[in-house]
Amino acid sequence: QVQLAESGGGSVRSGGSLRLSCAASGYHYKSHKFAWFRQAPGKEREGVALLAGDDYASYASSVRGRFTISLDNANKTLFLQMNSLKPEDTAMYYCAASLRAWNYLINLRPSDFPYWGQGTQVTVSS
């Protein structure tokens, strides 16, 4: 059973940076794929970034070039480095995992990810 727990959220000014962490357990490195999602009040949950193995990462157009997803497999921690933050990045951020093939997950549909953390809040002020 995969278990995920996010941390690292907080409040920053526009243009600042944050690094979110997601402690993971019970996963298989060569099988599971990981993603970050976010959900702002009154909006649907949206995919932010997808990581599959060592060499595939994809990003939502709204964060491409500013956010970086990575996995420290030795320490079983997933990261989301967020730079040049904007007020519209304000949301609850969730990490998620799935066993489905990466090309099936590329559209980052929340329903394709059965494993979720509890979320960590990110607030960006102007």
Short mmCIF file of C-alpha atoms in Angstrom, two decimals:
data_model
loop_
_atom_site.label_atom_id
_atom_site.label_comp_id
_atom_site.label_asym_id
_atom_site.label_seq_id
_atom_site.Cartn_x
_atom_site.Cartn_y
_atom_site.Cartn_z
CA GLN A 1 0.00 0.00 0.00
CA VAL A 2 1.44 3.34 -1.10
CA GLN A 3 1.38 6.05 1.53
CA LEU A 4 2.13 9.71 0.80
CA ALA A 5 2.58 12.71 3.09
CA GLU A 6 3.26 16.25 1.87
CA SER A 7 5.09 19.04 3.67
CA GLY A 8 6.82 22.31 2.86
CA GLY A 9 3.90 24.56 2.06
CA GLY A 10 3.69 28.10 3.36
CA SER A 11 3.17 31.74 2.51
CA VAL A 12 5.51 33.63 0.15
CA ARG A 13 5.55 36.84 -1.80
CA SER A 14 5.14 36.89 -5.55
CA GLY A 15 8.42 35.94 -7.24
CA GLY A 16 9.52 33.79 -4.32
CA SER A 17 10.28 30.09 -4.14
CA LEU A 18 9.12 27.06 -2.18
CA ARG A 19 10.07 23.40 -2.25
CA LEU A 20 7.35 20.92 -1.46
CA SER A 21 8.24 17.45 -0.20
CA CYS A 22 6.23 14.25 -0.29
CA ALA A 23 7.40 11.35 1.87
CA ALA A 24 6.50 8.13 0.08
CA SER A 25 6.41 4.52 1.22
CA GLY A 26 5.21 1.20 -0.13
CA TYR A 27 5.97 2.03 -3.78
CA HIS A 28 8.04 0.27 -6.45
CA TYR A 29 10.48 2.64 -8.13
CA LYS A 30 10.28 0.97 -11.54
CA SER A 31 6.48 0.69 -11.48
CA HIS A 32 4.94 3.72 -9.83
CA LYS A 33 4.62 7.13 -11.38
CA PHE A 34 4.25 10.26 -9.32
CA ALA A 35 2.51 13.56 -9.82
CA TRP A 36 1.69 16.84 -8.15
CA PHE A 37 -1.79 18.31 -8.30
CA ARG A 38 -3.27 21.48 -6.88
CA GLN A 39 -6.72 22.72 -6.04
CA ALA A 40 -7.70 26.32 -5.42
CA PRO A 41 -10.94 27.20 -3.59
CA GLY A 42 -13.93 26.80 -5.87
CA LYS A 43 -11.88 25.21 -8.65
CA GLU A 44 -11.31 21.67 -9.86
CA ARG A 45 -8.19 19.77 -8.96
CA GLU A 46 -5.60 20.23 -11.72
CA GLY A 47 -2.44 18.38 -12.60
CA VAL A 48 0.80 20.29 -12.22
CA ALA A 49 3.61 17.83 -12.99
CA LEU A 50 4.16 14.15 -13.76
CA LEU A 51 7.29 12.07 -13.16
CA ALA A 52 7.81 8.61 -14.65
CA GLY A 53 11.06 6.83 -13.92
CA ASP A 54 14.39 8.57 -14.42
CA ASP A 55 13.83 10.30 -17.69
CA TYR A 56 10.29 11.49 -18.16
CA ALA A 57 8.74 14.58 -16.67
CA SER A 58 5.92 16.71 -17.98
CA TYR A 59 4.35 19.91 -16.73
CA ALA A 60 1.18 21.91 -17.07
CA SER A 61 1.72 24.87 -19.36
CA SER A 62 0.98 27.27 -16.50
CA VAL A 63 4.03 26.08 -14.52
CA ARG A 64 6.45 24.90 -17.21
CA GLY A 65 9.83 26.56 -16.77
CA ARG A 66 9.08 27.53 -13.16
CA PHE A 67 8.37 24.23 -11.41
CA THR A 68 10.53 21.09 -11.31
CA ILE A 69 9.43 17.64 -10.15
CA SER A 70 12.02 15.16 -8.90
CA LEU A 71 12.33 11.98 -6.85
CA ASP A 72 15.04 11.12 -4.33
CA ASN A 73 14.55 7.39 -4.36
CA ALA A 74 17.22 6.76 -1.72
CA ASN A 75 15.25 8.87 0.75
CA LYS A 76 11.85 7.98 -0.71
CA THR A 77 10.90 11.62 -1.15
CA LEU A 78 9.19 13.34 -4.05
CA PHE A 79 9.86 17.06 -4.51
CA LEU A 80 8.27 19.98 -6.30
CA GLN A 81 10.61 22.95 -6.61
CA MET A 82 8.53 26.03 -7.30
CA ASN A 83 10.25 29.22 -8.47
CA SER A 84 8.93 32.59 -9.65
CA LEU A 85 5.71 31.99 -7.78
CA LYS A 86 2.61 33.95 -8.73
CA PRO A 87 -0.59 34.68 -6.79
CA GLU A 88 -2.44 32.32 -9.14
CA ASP A 89 -0.27 29.46 -7.83
CA THR A 90 -2.11 29.73 -4.51
CA ALA A 91 -3.75 26.37 -3.81
CA MET A 92 -3.66 23.20 -1.78
CA TYR A 93 -0.98 20.99 -3.31
CA TYR A 94 -1.21 17.21 -3.34
CA CYS A 95 1.19 14.46 -4.34
CA ALA A 96 -0.24 11.36 -5.97
CA ALA A 97 0.93 8.00 -7.29
CA SER A 98 -0.28 5.51 -9.87
CA LEU A 99 0.78 2.20 -11.43
CA ARG A 100 -0.66 3.07 -14.84
CA ALA A 101 1.58 3.55 -17.84
CA TRP A 102 3.09 7.02 -18.15
CA ASN A 103 1.53 7.69 -21.54
CA TYR A 104 -1.88 7.00 -20.00
CA LEU A 105 -1.20 9.46 -17.19
CA ILE A 106 0.09 12.29 -19.35
CA ASN A 107 -3.24 14.13 -19.22
CA LEU A 108 -3.03 14.17 -15.41
CA ARG A 109 -6.59 13.16 -14.64
CA PRO A 110 -7.05 12.89 -10.87
CA SER A 111 -9.18 9.76 -11.33
CA ASP A 112 -6.15 7.89 -12.72
CA PHE A 113 -4.25 8.25 -9.45
CA PRO A 114 -5.46 6.00 -6.61
CA TYR A 115 -2.92 7.11 -4.01
CA TRP A 116 -2.97 10.60 -2.47
CA GLY A 117 -1.43 12.59 0.32
CA GLN A 118 -3.38 14.90 2.59
CA GLY A 119 -2.17 18.12 0.94
CA THR A 120 -0.10 21.15 1.90
CA GLN A 121 -1.21 24.77 1.49
CA VAL A 122 0.70 27.24 -0.67
CA THR A 123 -0.25 30.91 -0.52
CA VAL A 124 1.39 33.51 -2.76
CA SER A 125 0.72 37.16 -2.07
CA SER A 126 1.23 40.00 -4.52
#
